[in-house]
Short mmCIF file of C-alpha atoms in Angstrom, two decimals:
data_model
loop_
_atom_site.label_atom_id
_atom_site.label_comp_id
_atom_site.label_asym_id
_atom_site.label_seq_id
_atom_site.Cartn_x
_atom_site.Cartn_y
_atom_site.Cartn_z
CA UNK A 7 4.99 -6.70 3.76
CA UNK A 8 4.42 -4.51 1.28
CA UNK A 9 6.76 -1.53 0.48
CA UNK A 10 6.15 1.26 -1.92
CA UNK A 11 8.65 0.40 -4.18
CA UNK A 12 9.47 2.31 -7.49
CA UNK A 13 7.95 -0.51 -9.70
CA UNK A 14 5.22 -0.39 -12.35
CA UNK A 15 2.72 -2.86 -11.30
CA UNK A 16 2.38 -2.61 -7.27
CA UNK A 17 -0.17 -4.61 -5.97
CA UNK A 18 -1.77 -3.45 -2.96
CA UNK A 19 -3.42 -5.97 -0.52
CA UNK A 20 -6.73 -5.16 1.26
CA UNK A 21 -8.48 -7.17 4.25
CA UNK A 22 -11.64 -9.01 3.65
CA UNK A 23 -14.82 -8.16 4.34
CA UNK A 24 -15.63 -9.55 7.32
CA UNK A 25 -11.92 -10.20 8.10
CA UNK A 26 -10.16 -13.67 8.55
CA UNK A 27 -11.85 -17.06 8.76
CA UNK A 28 -10.84 -18.95 12.35
CA UNK A 29 -9.11 -21.88 11.83
CA UNK A 30 -11.00 -25.15 11.71
CA UNK A 31 -8.42 -26.84 13.67
CA UNK A 32 -10.53 -30.25 14.80
CA UNK A 33 -11.96 -30.25 10.97
CA UNK A 34 -15.56 -29.82 12.51
CA UNK A 35 -16.49 -29.15 9.19
CA UNK A 36 -14.51 -31.32 7.11
CA UNK A 37 -16.99 -33.30 5.82
CA UNK A 38 -19.02 -30.39 4.45
CA UNK A 39 -15.81 -29.56 3.05
CA UNK A 40 -15.37 -33.22 1.36
CA UNK A 41 -18.68 -32.86 0.26
CA UNK A 42 -18.44 -29.77 -1.79
CA UNK A 43 -15.08 -30.70 -3.04
CA UNK A 44 -16.97 -34.01 -4.86
CA UNK A 45 -19.40 -32.26 -6.06
CA UNK A 46 -16.82 -29.72 -7.79
CA UNK A 47 -14.89 -32.89 -9.21
CA UNK A 48 -18.20 -34.56 -10.39
CA UNK A 49 -19.27 -30.85 -12.08
CA UNK A 50 -16.47 -30.16 -13.56
CA UNK A 51 -15.29 -27.21 -11.10
CA UNK A 52 -18.75 -25.63 -11.89
CA UNK A 53 -19.82 -23.11 -8.63
CA UNK A 54 -22.94 -22.82 -10.05
CA UNK A 55 -23.97 -26.52 -9.44
CA UNK A 56 -22.26 -27.03 -6.03
CA UNK A 57 -23.61 -23.81 -4.40
CA UNK A 58 -25.76 -25.78 -2.15
CA UNK A 59 -23.06 -27.60 -0.40
CA UNK A 60 -21.01 -24.41 -0.59
CA UNK A 61 -24.21 -23.30 1.71
CA UNK A 62 -23.83 -25.88 4.01
CA UNK A 63 -20.21 -25.45 4.73
CA UNK A 64 -20.83 -22.26 5.77
CA UNK A 65 -23.82 -23.46 7.98
CA UNK A 66 -21.84 -25.70 9.65
CA UNK A 67 -18.70 -22.88 10.17
CA UNK A 68 -21.56 -20.62 11.95
CA UNK A 69 -22.91 -23.65 13.93
CA UNK A 70 -19.74 -24.28 15.52
CA UNK A 71 -18.51 -20.84 15.87
CA UNK A 72 -15.95 -20.47 13.35
CA UNK A 73 -17.77 -17.85 11.56
CA UNK A 74 -20.02 -15.02 12.64
CA UNK A 75 -23.36 -15.54 11.88
CA UNK A 76 -24.90 -13.73 9.08
CA UNK A 77 -27.93 -13.89 7.19
CA UNK A 78 -27.63 -16.21 4.20
CA UNK A 79 -29.15 -13.57 2.06
CA UNK A 80 -26.24 -11.51 2.41
CA UNK A 81 -24.06 -13.83 1.49
CA UNK A 82 -25.57 -14.62 -1.80
CA UNK A 83 -27.78 -17.72 -0.86
CA UNK A 84 -31.06 -16.20 -1.20
CA UNK A 85 -32.72 -18.66 -3.53
CA UNK A 86 -31.29 -21.70 -1.57
CA UNK A 87 -33.14 -20.64 1.65
CA UNK A 88 -35.54 -22.84 2.87
CA UNK A 89 -39.49 -20.92 2.72
CA UNK A 90 -40.18 -20.93 6.06
CA UNK B 2 18.80 52.68 -6.86
CA UNK B 3 21.36 55.25 -8.27
CA UNK B 4 20.71 57.76 -5.30
CA UNK B 5 20.81 54.87 -2.82
CA UNK B 6 24.47 53.57 -4.25
CA UNK B 7 25.81 56.78 -4.21
CA UNK B 8 24.86 57.56 -0.95
CA UNK B 9 26.48 54.13 0.15
CA UNK B 10 29.56 55.05 -1.62
CA UNK B 11 29.69 58.87 0.07
CA UNK B 12 29.54 56.66 3.56
CA UNK B 13 32.18 54.37 2.56
CA UNK B 14 34.44 57.07 1.87
CA UNK B 15 33.52 58.83 5.07
CA UNK B 16 34.46 55.62 7.08
CA UNK B 17 37.52 55.39 5.26
CA UNK B 18 38.69 58.55 6.54
CA UNK B 19 37.90 57.94 9.89
CA UNK B 20 39.54 54.35 9.92
CA UNK B 21 42.81 52.79 8.12
CA UNK B 22 41.70 51.24 4.92
CA UNK B 23 43.04 47.84 4.59
CA UNK B 24 43.86 46.59 1.02
CA UNK B 25 43.27 42.76 2.25
CA UNK B 26 43.63 40.35 -0.89
CA UNK B 27 39.67 39.47 0.01
CA UNK B 28 38.64 43.10 -0.65
CA UNK B 29 40.29 42.71 -3.82
CA UNK B 30 37.93 39.50 -4.46
CA UNK B 31 34.84 41.13 -3.03
CA UNK B 32 35.31 44.31 -5.60
CA UNK B 33 34.49 42.21 -8.78
CA UNK B 34 31.00 42.12 -7.19
CA UNK B 35 30.59 44.91 -5.02
CA UNK B 36 30.81 48.47 -6.53
CA UNK B 37 33.06 49.46 -3.44
CA UNK B 38 33.71 47.63 -0.56
CA UNK B 39 36.20 48.27 2.17
CA UNK B 40 37.00 46.29 4.96
CA UNK B 41 37.00 48.21 7.92
CA UNK B 42 38.51 47.85 11.24
CA UNK B 43 38.38 50.49 13.91
CA UNK B 44 41.73 52.37 14.58
CA UNK B 45 41.87 51.18 17.65
CA UNK B 46 41.78 47.29 17.29
CA UNK B 47 44.30 47.52 14.37
CA UNK B 48 47.36 45.70 15.18
CA UNK B 49 50.57 46.09 13.12
CA UNK B 50 50.06 42.70 10.98
CA UNK B 51 47.74 40.15 11.75
CA UNK B 52 45.94 38.15 9.03
CA UNK B 53 43.22 36.36 11.86
CA UNK B 54 42.43 40.26 12.56
CA UNK B 55 40.59 40.18 9.46
CA UNK B 56 38.62 37.09 10.03
CA UNK B 57 36.97 39.14 12.62
CA UNK B 58 36.30 42.67 11.04
CA UNK B 59 33.35 43.53 9.60
CA UNK B 60 32.15 44.39 6.62
CA UNK B 61 30.54 47.49 7.65
CA UNK B 62 29.06 49.24 4.63
CA UNK B 63 27.70 46.87 1.58
CA UNK B 64 28.42 49.57 -0.34
CA UNK B 65 26.11 48.91 -3.13
CA UNK B 66 24.74 45.30 -4.40
CA UNK B 67 24.85 44.89 -8.23
CA UNK B 68 22.30 43.51 -10.13
CA UNK B 69 24.11 39.91 -10.54
CA UNK B 70 24.12 40.01 -6.40
CA UNK B 71 20.38 40.46 -6.61
CA UNK B 72 19.75 37.63 -9.54
CA UNK B 73 22.01 35.23 -7.17
CA UNK B 74 19.64 35.76 -4.27
CA UNK B 75 16.31 35.37 -6.31
CA UNK B 76 17.85 32.15 -8.00
CA UNK B 77 19.03 30.68 -3.97
CA UNK B 78 15.47 31.53 -2.93
CA UNK B 79 14.10 29.60 -6.16
CA UNK B 80 16.18 26.68 -5.63
CA UNK B 81 15.37 26.42 -1.79
CA UNK B 82 11.83 26.50 -2.64
CA UNK B 83 11.90 24.17 -5.01
CA UNK B 84 13.60 21.43 -2.82
CA UNK B 85 11.07 22.47 -0.12
CA UNK B 86 8.48 21.44 -2.50
CA UNK B 87 9.89 18.26 -3.91
CA UNK B 88 10.60 16.89 -0.31
CA UNK B 89 6.77 17.83 0.99
CA UNK B 90 5.68 16.04 -2.36
CA UNK B 91 7.53 12.61 -1.52
CA UNK B 92 6.10 12.70 2.07
CA UNK B 93 2.56 13.91 0.80
CA UNK B 94 3.06 11.04 -2.25
CA UNK B 95 2.44 8.11 0.56
CA UNK B 96 -1.41 8.79 0.78
CA UNK B 97 -1.91 9.97 -2.44
CA UNK B 98 -0.44 7.32 -4.42
CA UNK B 99 -2.41 4.71 -1.96
CA UNK B 100 -5.86 6.84 -2.89
CA UNK B 101 -4.90 6.57 -6.67
CA UNK B 102 -4.29 2.81 -6.53
CA UNK B 103 -7.34 2.13 -4.87
CA UNK B 104 -9.28 4.35 -7.59
CA UNK B 105 -7.84 3.10 -10.56
CA UNK B 106 -7.02 -0.56 -9.37
CA UNK B 107 -3.41 0.29 -10.53
CA UNK B 108 -1.47 -2.77 -9.93
CA UNK B 109 -4.04 -5.36 -9.20
CA UNK B 110 -5.27 -2.87 -6.17
CA UNK B 111 -8.43 -4.33 -4.63
CA UNK B 112 -10.45 -1.46 -3.51
CA UNK B 113 -11.46 -1.24 -0.01
CA UNK B 114 -14.95 -0.30 1.16
CA UNK B 115 -17.18 -2.41 -1.17
CA UNK B 116 -19.86 -3.78 0.71
CA UNK B 117 -21.23 -6.77 1.14
CA UNK B 118 -24.44 -4.98 -0.19
CA UNK B 119 -23.38 -5.62 -3.69
CA UNK B 120 -23.77 -9.26 -3.53
CA UNK B 121 -27.04 -10.51 -5.94
CA UNK B 122 -30.23 -10.27 -3.41
CA UNK B 123 -31.41 -12.50 -6.53
CA UNK B 124 -28.75 -15.35 -7.61
CA UNK B 125 -30.51 -16.05 -10.37
CA UNK B 126 -29.74 -12.79 -11.73
CA UNK B 127 -25.94 -13.95 -11.96
CA UNK B 128 -25.02 -13.30 -15.66
CA UNK B 129 -24.83 -16.76 -16.64
CA UNK B 130 -23.24 -15.42 -20.29
CA UNK B 131 -19.94 -14.21 -18.57
CA UNK B 132 -18.25 -17.27 -16.38
CA UNK B 133 -15.06 -16.59 -15.46
CA UNK B 134 -12.45 -19.34 -14.91
CA UNK B 135 -11.03 -18.47 -11.47
CA UNK B 136 -7.53 -20.46 -10.98
CA UNK B 137 -5.74 -21.02 -8.05
CA UNK B 138 -2.15 -20.64 -6.96
CA UNK B 139 -0.61 -21.16 -3.35
CA UNK B 140 3.02 -20.91 -2.58
CA UNK B 141 5.12 -20.60 0.58
CA UNK B 142 8.42 -18.78 1.69
CA UNK B 143 11.35 -20.94 0.95
CA UNK B 144 11.73 -20.09 5.00
CA UNK B 145 8.18 -21.67 5.57
CA UNK B 146 7.91 -25.28 5.63
CA UNK B 147 4.12 -25.87 5.24
CA UNK B 148 2.83 -27.67 2.89
CA UNK B 149 0.50 -25.50 1.06
CA UNK B 150 -1.72 -26.05 -1.90
CA UNK B 151 -5.09 -25.50 -3.17
CA UNK B 152 -7.98 -27.99 -3.01
CA UNK B 153 -9.14 -27.18 -6.60
CA UNK B 154 -7.19 -26.11 -9.46
CA UNK B 155 -9.99 -23.76 -10.80
CA UNK B 156 -13.34 -22.83 -9.99
CA UNK B 157 -15.98 -21.77 -13.01
CA UNK B 158 -17.94 -19.06 -11.23
CA UNK B 159 -20.65 -17.02 -12.74
CA UNK B 160 -20.07 -12.88 -12.53
CA UNK B 161 -21.83 -11.67 -9.24
CA UNK B 162 -22.46 -15.16 -7.57
CA UNK B 163 -20.81 -15.98 -3.99
CA UNK B 164 -18.21 -18.99 -4.12
CA UNK B 165 -16.49 -20.87 -1.91
CA UNK B 166 -12.51 -22.30 -2.46
CA UNK B 167 -10.37 -24.23 -0.21
CA UNK B 168 -6.96 -24.57 0.47
CA UNK B 169 -4.99 -26.86 2.69
CA UNK B 170 -2.15 -26.39 4.42
CA UNK B 171 0.06 -28.85 6.58
CA UNK B 172 2.55 -28.45 9.03
CA UNK B 173 5.16 -31.58 8.79
CA UNK B 174 6.96 -30.59 11.41
CA UNK B 175 7.51 -31.10 15.24
CA UNK B 176 6.86 -27.78 16.30
CA UNK B 177 4.30 -25.38 16.07
CA UNK B 178 4.65 -22.83 13.30
CA UNK B 179 2.61 -19.58 12.66
CA UNK B 180 2.01 -18.18 9.13
CA UNK B 181 0.46 -15.24 7.97
CA UNK B 182 -0.58 -14.89 3.92
CA UNK B 183 -1.31 -12.29 1.23
CA UNK B 184 -2.59 -12.85 -1.86
CA UNK B 185 -2.68 -11.11 -5.23
CA UNK B 186 -5.07 -11.40 -8.33
CA UNK B 187 -3.98 -11.28 -12.00
CA UNK B 188 -4.46 -9.57 -14.05
CA UNK B 189 -4.21 -6.54 -12.13
CA UNK B 190 -7.38 -4.52 -13.41
CA UNK B 191 -9.86 -7.46 -12.28
CA UNK B 192 -8.48 -6.91 -9.11
CA UNK B 193 -10.77 -4.03 -8.54
CA UNK B 194 -13.60 -6.55 -8.97
CA UNK B 195 -12.50 -9.53 -6.89
CA UNK B 196 -14.53 -8.73 -3.70
CA UNK B 197 -13.52 -11.36 -0.85
CA UNK B 198 -15.91 -11.67 2.06
CA UNK B 199 -13.92 -13.98 3.98
CA UNK B 200 -10.63 -15.55 3.89
CA UNK B 201 -7.59 -16.88 5.89
CA UNK B 202 -4.90 -13.98 5.00
CA UNK B 203 -3.69 -11.36 7.39
CA UNK B 204 -3.91 -13.30 10.27
CA UNK B 205 -1.29 -15.22 11.88
CA UNK B 206 -2.38 -18.70 11.78
CA UNK B 207 -0.84 -21.42 14.04
CA UNK B 208 -0.47 -24.50 12.90
CA UNK B 209 0.42 -27.40 15.38
CA UNK B 210 2.71 -30.12 14.86
CA UNK B 211 1.56 -32.38 11.94
CA UNK B 212 -1.79 -30.70 11.97
CA UNK B 213 -3.66 -30.00 8.58
CA UNK B 214 -6.13 -27.63 8.29
CA UNK B 215 -8.66 -26.56 5.35
CA UNK B 216 -8.48 -22.64 4.46
CA UNK B 217 -11.37 -21.37 2.64
CA UNK B 218 -11.83 -17.99 0.77
CA UNK B 219 -15.12 -17.05 0.20
CA UNK B 220 -15.72 -14.78 -2.58
CA UNK B 221 -17.74 -13.26 -5.60
CA UNK B 222 -17.01 -11.22 -8.60
CA UNK B 223 -18.42 -7.68 -8.85
CA UNK B 224 -21.03 -7.66 -11.19
CA UNK B 225 -19.95 -4.55 -12.50
CA UNK B 226 -17.20 -6.78 -14.13
CA UNK B 227 -18.93 -7.27 -17.36
CA UNK B 228 -18.94 -3.24 -17.81
CA UNK B 229 -15.63 -2.86 -17.49
CA UNK B 230 -14.03 -2.69 -21.33
CA UNK B 231 -10.37 -3.37 -20.17
CA UNK B 232 -11.61 -6.58 -19.40
CA UNK B 233 -13.78 -7.78 -22.52
CA UNK B 234 -11.62 -10.57 -23.04
CA UNK B 235 -10.70 -11.89 -19.41
CA UNK B 236 -12.09 -14.81 -19.03
CA UNK B 237 -9.95 -16.23 -16.40
CA UNK B 238 -8.45 -14.70 -13.24
CA UNK B 239 -5.87 -16.20 -11.09
CA UNK B 240 -6.18 -16.09 -7.43
CA UNK B 241 -2.16 -16.61 -5.71
CA UNK B 242 -1.98 -16.76 -2.22
CA UNK B 243 1.71 -16.90 -0.66
CA UNK B 244 2.21 -18.02 3.28
CA UNK B 245 4.90 -16.32 5.14
CA UNK B 246 6.23 -17.30 8.70
CA UNK B 247 4.96 -15.11 11.00
CA UNK B 248 7.88 -13.81 13.33
CA UNK B 249 7.26 -11.40 15.44
CA UNK B 250 3.36 -10.12 14.28
CA UNK B 251 3.20 -7.09 16.74
CA UNK B 252 4.94 -5.43 13.85
CA UNK B 253 2.40 -6.26 11.65
CA UNK B 254 -0.48 -4.65 13.70
CA UNK B 255 0.76 -1.20 13.20
CA UNK B 256 0.71 -1.38 9.28
CA UNK B 257 -2.02 0.73 7.73
CA UNK B 258 -3.74 -2.14 5.80
CA UNK B 259 -4.77 -3.11 9.08
CA UNK B 260 -6.06 0.11 10.31
CA UNK B 261 -8.83 1.07 7.79
CA UNK B 262 -11.54 -1.38 6.70
CA UNK B 263 -10.99 -4.20 9.67
CA UNK B 264 -13.50 -7.18 9.18
#
């Protein structure tokens, strides 16, 4: 994929921290995805407004074994965790 | 040196008495470099005239080296040393270049080893005054017949906040196709601060016939982005994914990018 050519700017890709998302073939979390996209459209693509929906999507993935379970705090959702 | 050369000259003359001295054309050539050189054959092996024999003869005495000869030799050694050094450097360049690129984010390298702990524990600290517009781009290799596009054209993200973005891919053909993707971040300097927590790249993804899937990318921009003077005026970055057809993925497993920092 990447060849050490003598170019001036050579991009070097690195793997993501938690690896790759397994594909959601059955579309189990598609509903959450649609909700998130709708929020983005309504809010002019502002991520800050729609973080709740992205948290829901990731939670769905974790439940359906499409993502390894991770503490939401580590994923940057510390303020959205409901107080127990 | 003079004593040695005179000694050797004496030796040459000594041998000359014992053997028949031959004035072969080659010895004339040698004489221009050497003080005295004789091609000497033992008496017994000397036939009447045979050019081939001269090729088998021994130059018994190197009757004195000139300064030129010495200089030539040291030049040869020097050149050989330079060659060896350059060859070694070209082999060492591969890991050195990789280290250099990661350290300086040359060419858009995203550094390895940035850990999840860099995500802000308290997202409210995210600097709202520095909003970055992340634009999304999707490409496929010409041989790949997937329909691959981003779900959103752009996303406005404060530095340090985690964000989710979606791409979709659809396989309109009648047979399953495997794809594998890679990405790029422009401007290259911003690549150092673009941290992907999880995405769909590098692993082979199989799409069944007529299947459509959502491909999420979960990322954040390192808070140190604001401290980089080179990125002072940068307000938008472009994240570009390209899908290729995965043919023989066993080959890819051996690439160095898979071996360090995997998952």
